[in-house]
GROMACS .gro file of C-alpha atoms in nm:
model
  209
    1MET     CA    1   1.446  -2.493  -0.501
    2ASP     CA    2   1.564  -2.712  -0.253
    3ASN     CA    3   1.933  -2.606  -0.119
    4GLN     CA    4   1.964  -2.937  -0.023
    5THR     CA    5   1.923  -3.037  -0.414
    6GLU     CA    6   2.322  -2.780  -0.498
    7ILE     CA    7   2.644  -2.937  -0.479
    8HIS     CA    8   2.833  -2.950  -0.173
    9GLN     CA    9   3.202  -2.841   0.010
   10ILE     CA   10   3.298  -2.863  -0.445
   11SER     CA   11   3.406  -2.630  -0.648
   12TRP     CA   12   3.236  -2.597  -1.003
   13VAL     CA   13   3.122  -2.431  -1.281
   14THR     CA   14   2.843  -2.466  -1.540
   15PRO     CA   15   2.844  -2.355  -1.930
   16ASP     CA   16   2.769  -2.004  -1.911
   17ASP     CA   17   2.997  -1.892  -1.692
   18PHE     CA   18   3.290  -2.112  -1.846
   19ASP     CA   19   3.547  -1.999  -2.008
   20PRO     CA   20   3.871  -2.226  -2.131
   21ASP     CA   21   4.179  -2.025  -2.052
   22LYS     CA   22   4.112  -2.067  -1.677
   23ILE     CA   23   4.226  -2.416  -1.784
   24SER     CA   24   4.581  -2.593  -1.706
   25LEU     CA   25   4.647  -2.911  -1.631
   26GLN     CA   26   4.911  -3.052  -1.304
   27GLN     CA   27   5.051  -3.411  -1.345
   28MET     CA   28   4.964  -3.662  -1.100
   29SER     CA   29   5.131  -3.904  -0.891
   30THR     CA   30   5.102  -4.303  -0.989
   31SER     CA   31   5.289  -4.593  -0.897
   32LEU     CA   32   5.553  -4.717  -1.083
   33SER     CA   33   5.337  -4.973  -1.271
   34ASP     CA   34   5.152  -4.769  -1.470
   35THR     CA   35   5.282  -4.619  -1.835
   36ASN     CA   36   5.098  -4.362  -1.832
   37GLU     CA   37   5.095  -3.996  -1.715
   38ARG     CA   38   4.796  -3.904  -1.579
   39CYS     CA   39   4.722  -3.545  -1.500
   40LYS     CA   40   4.412  -3.320  -1.336
   41ILE     CA   41   4.264  -3.050  -1.515
   42MET     CA   42   4.257  -2.776  -1.310
   43TYR     CA   43   4.070  -2.474  -1.319
   44GLU     CA   44   4.080  -2.098  -1.147
   45TYR     CA   45   3.709  -2.011  -1.042
   46ARG     CA   46   3.822  -1.745  -0.859
   47ALA     CA   47   4.043  -1.475  -1.053
   48GLY     CA   48   4.448  -1.476  -0.801
   49ALA     CA   49   4.245  -1.806  -0.617
   50PRO     CA   50   4.456  -2.140  -0.618
   51LYS     CA   51   4.353  -2.325  -0.955
   52LYS     CA   52   4.081  -2.656  -0.827
   53ASP     CA   53   3.975  -2.932  -1.022
   54LEU     CA   54   3.780  -2.911  -1.267
   55VAL     CA   55   3.419  -2.936  -1.229
   56LEU     CA   56   3.138  -2.937  -1.479
   57ALA     CA   57   2.743  -2.920  -1.387
   58VAL     CA   58   2.433  -2.825  -1.499
   59PRO     CA   59   2.221  -2.467  -1.461
   60ARG     CA   60   2.032  -2.605  -1.147
   61THR     CA   61   1.740  -2.616  -1.327
   62PRO     CA   62   1.482  -2.923  -1.369
   63ASP     CA   63   1.501  -2.865  -1.795
   64ALA     CA   64   1.888  -2.866  -1.757
   65TYR     CA   65   1.930  -3.247  -1.579
   66ILE     CA   66   2.036  -3.550  -1.747
   67THR     CA   67   1.903  -3.904  -1.807
   68CYS     CA   68   2.119  -4.132  -1.673
   69ARG     CA   69   2.109  -4.510  -1.781
   70GLY     CA   70   2.120  -4.606  -1.384
   71VAL     CA   71   2.470  -4.683  -1.227
   72GLN     CA   72   2.604  -5.005  -1.406
   73LYS     CA   73   2.948  -5.204  -1.387
   74ASP     CA   74   3.217  -5.147  -1.670
   75PHE     CA   75   3.334  -5.381  -1.887
   76PHE     CA   76   3.575  -5.479  -2.173
   77SER     CA   77   3.562  -5.668  -2.438
   78ARG     CA   78   3.792  -5.964  -2.547
   79GLY     CA   79   3.654  -6.133  -2.851
   80ASP     CA   80   3.281  -6.210  -2.862
   81GLN     CA   81   3.308  -6.221  -2.438
   82ARG     CA   82   3.219  -5.975  -2.255
   83ILE     CA   83   3.357  -5.951  -1.941
   84GLU     CA   84   3.307  -5.670  -1.603
   85THR     CA   85   3.571  -5.528  -1.371
   86ASN     CA   86   3.564  -5.399  -1.054
   87ARG     CA   87   3.508  -5.089  -1.136
   88TYR     CA   88   3.131  -4.842  -1.224
   89GLY     CA   89   3.038  -4.642  -1.444
   90ALA     CA   90   2.724  -4.413  -1.537
   91HIS     CA   91   2.645  -4.359  -1.895
   92LEU     CA   92   2.505  -3.950  -1.934
   93VAL     CA   93   2.238  -3.910  -2.243
   94LEU     CA   94   2.222  -3.550  -2.395
   95TYR     CA   95   1.984  -3.423  -2.588
   96VAL     CA   96   1.996  -3.237  -2.896
   97ASN     CA   97   1.639  -3.078  -2.888
   98ASN     CA   98   1.746  -2.952  -2.521
   99GLN     CA   99   1.966  -2.566  -2.496
  100TYR     CA  100   2.106  -2.692  -2.172
  101HIS     CA  101   2.289  -2.981  -2.284
  102VAL     CA  102   2.396  -2.858  -2.624
  103ALA     CA  103   2.591  -2.597  -2.402
  104LEU     CA  104   2.734  -2.909  -2.151
  105TRP     CA  105   2.794  -3.046  -2.485
  106GLU     CA  106   2.990  -2.738  -2.636
  107THR     CA  107   3.211  -2.695  -2.320
  108PHE     CA  108   3.334  -3.013  -2.340
  109LYS     CA  109   3.475  -2.919  -2.673
  110ARG     CA  110   3.595  -2.625  -2.578
  111VAL     CA  111   3.777  -2.855  -2.364
  112ILE     CA  112   3.848  -3.109  -2.536
  113SER     CA  113   3.989  -2.794  -2.746
  114LYS     CA  114   4.199  -2.687  -2.547
  115ILE     CA  115   4.344  -2.934  -2.446
  116GLU     CA  116   4.503  -3.059  -2.725
  117GLN     CA  117   4.626  -2.664  -2.769
  118LEU     CA  118   4.809  -2.763  -2.364
  119THR     CA  119   4.919  -3.108  -2.530
  120GLY     CA  120   5.033  -3.081  -2.841
  121THR     CA  121   4.817  -3.433  -2.924
  122THR     CA  122   4.430  -3.572  -3.034
  123VAL     CA  123   4.247  -3.561  -2.708
  124VAL     CA  124   3.926  -3.901  -2.739
  125PHE     CA  125   3.632  -3.817  -2.515
  126PRO     CA  126   3.479  -4.097  -2.393
  127HIS     CA  127   3.118  -4.039  -2.611
  128LYS     CA  128   2.912  -4.211  -2.852
  129ASP     CA  129   2.664  -4.006  -3.084
  130MET     CA  130   2.338  -4.109  -3.206
  131ASP     CA  131   2.076  -3.987  -3.419
  132THR     CA  132   1.908  -3.745  -3.158
  133TYR     CA  133   2.148  -3.762  -2.857
  134SER     CA  134   2.506  -3.831  -2.798
  135ILE     CA  135   2.633  -4.123  -2.514
  136VAL     CA  136   2.856  -3.974  -2.255
  137TYR     CA  137   3.042  -4.242  -2.034
  138THR     CA  138   3.139  -4.168  -1.726
  139ASN     CA  139   3.295  -4.321  -1.408
  140LEU     CA  140   3.265  -4.345  -1.038
  141ILE     CA  141   3.572  -4.233  -0.839
  142HIS     CA  142   3.643  -4.519  -0.636
  143ALA     CA  143   3.967  -4.658  -0.490
  144ASN     CA  144   4.114  -5.018  -0.563
  145ASP     CA  145   3.972  -5.141  -0.204
  146GLY     CA  146   3.619  -5.060  -0.272
  147ARG     CA  147   3.621  -4.724  -0.077
  148MET     CA  148   3.402  -4.465  -0.197
  149PHE     CA  149   3.401  -4.159  -0.306
  150SER     CA  150   3.163  -4.078  -0.540
  151SER     CA  151   2.800  -3.936  -0.398
  152ALA     CA  152   2.376  -3.902  -0.444
  153TYR     CA  153   2.151  -3.723  -0.274
  154THR     CA  154   1.773  -3.701  -0.355
  155ALA     CA  155   1.627  -3.360  -0.193
  156ASP     CA  156   1.554  -3.558   0.102
  157GLU     CA  157   1.826  -3.830   0.147
  158GLN     CA  158   2.181  -3.863   0.079
  159LEU     CA  159   2.163  -4.236  -0.128
  160ASP     CA  160   2.393  -4.559  -0.159
  161ILE     CA  161   2.575  -4.407  -0.546
  162LEU     CA  162   2.543  -4.819  -0.688
  163ASN     CA  163   2.184  -4.821  -0.633
  164VAL     CA  164   2.069  -4.517  -0.888
  165LYS     CA  165   1.827  -4.743  -1.140
  166GLN     CA  166   1.744  -4.481  -1.454
  167SER     CA  167   1.631  -4.147  -1.311
  168ILE     CA  168   1.667  -3.806  -1.432
  169VAL     CA  169   1.984  -3.629  -1.218
  170ARG     CA  170   2.231  -3.303  -1.237
  171PRO     CA  171   2.566  -3.480  -1.192
  172ALA     CA  172   2.903  -3.316  -1.102
  173LEU     CA  173   3.161  -3.385  -1.346
  174LEU     CA  174   3.579  -3.391  -1.272
  175LEU     CA  175   3.758  -3.401  -1.623
  176SER     CA  176   4.116  -3.561  -1.607
  177THR     CA  177   4.336  -3.677  -1.865
  178LEU     CA  178   4.555  -3.979  -1.965
  179LYS     CA  179   4.808  -3.946  -2.220
  180ARG     CA  180   4.779  -4.308  -2.444
  181SER     CA  181   5.058  -4.254  -2.617
  182ALA     CA  182   5.253  -3.942  -2.756
  183THR     CA  183   4.959  -3.822  -2.983
  184GLU     CA  184   4.661  -3.905  -2.814
  185THR     CA  185   4.514  -3.817  -2.457
  186LYS     CA  186   4.223  -3.959  -2.331
  187ILE     CA  187   3.951  -3.717  -2.081
  188ARG     CA  188   3.872  -3.874  -1.839
  189VAL     CA  189   3.485  -3.781  -1.736
  190GLN     CA  190   3.411  -3.904  -1.374
  191VAL     CA  191   3.038  -3.834  -1.116
  192SER     CA  192   3.173  -3.617  -0.799
  193GLN     CA  193   2.847  -3.617  -0.681
  194MET     CA  194   2.520  -3.673  -0.816
  195PHE     CA  195   2.124  -3.562  -0.770
  196VAL     CA  196   1.862  -3.785  -0.847
  197TYR     CA  197   1.527  -3.601  -0.937
  198LYS     CA  198   1.354  -3.802  -1.000
  199GLU     CA  199   1.360  -4.200  -1.109
  200ILE     CA  200   1.252  -4.295  -1.465
  201MET     CA  201   0.997  -4.571  -1.428
  202ASP     CA  202   0.921  -4.800  -1.702
  203PHE     CA  203   0.540  -4.953  -1.780
  204PRO     CA  204   0.618  -5.146  -2.138
  205LEU     CA  205   0.354  -5.323  -2.063
  206ALA     CA  206   0.117  -4.989  -2.067
  207TYR     CA  207   0.228  -4.925  -2.419
  208LYS     CA  208   0.267  -5.197  -2.586
  209ASP     CA  209  -0.062  -5.509  -2.677
   0.00000   0.00000   0.00000
């Protein structure tokens, strides 16, 4: 497989190599108006080396890659209204019959358990369980002025991540925490990088009468 499918310039760990005892929390500096405590989830990638941001990725094999339902604007609900924000996200689909997806989900659960241990709070993870799959809700990384820090690419070219449609991808997922209250902490999942293996073409007229 082409080396361009590799994750670039950042440290990352796959479920097979993950060790929750290498996790710690590092508080982030926030604006004075932000009353919620935010923390980086740090990880010791090499014994004795300084810890870096925890980034999770599936192995570099197409069987492990994940369905992304496309990059879209985030929204929140107010009554019957659906209100868009200036943030972007991507929904990732993990299938229960895929061993690599199950391993990634089990890794998320191990992270949750460790964060509960470190904070003494209940931990909320951004997902929704269905019968045969789970959806993980992720955010892109960008500044309030719109500067984008998340990136996407194929084996041949750099992409504008905002133009990524429904695709099979290998994402590098950056995890952090947001303390919502004295008893609840939310894990935030952000796409640092995304290798787009192939776009999913949907031809409904080919299958419907």
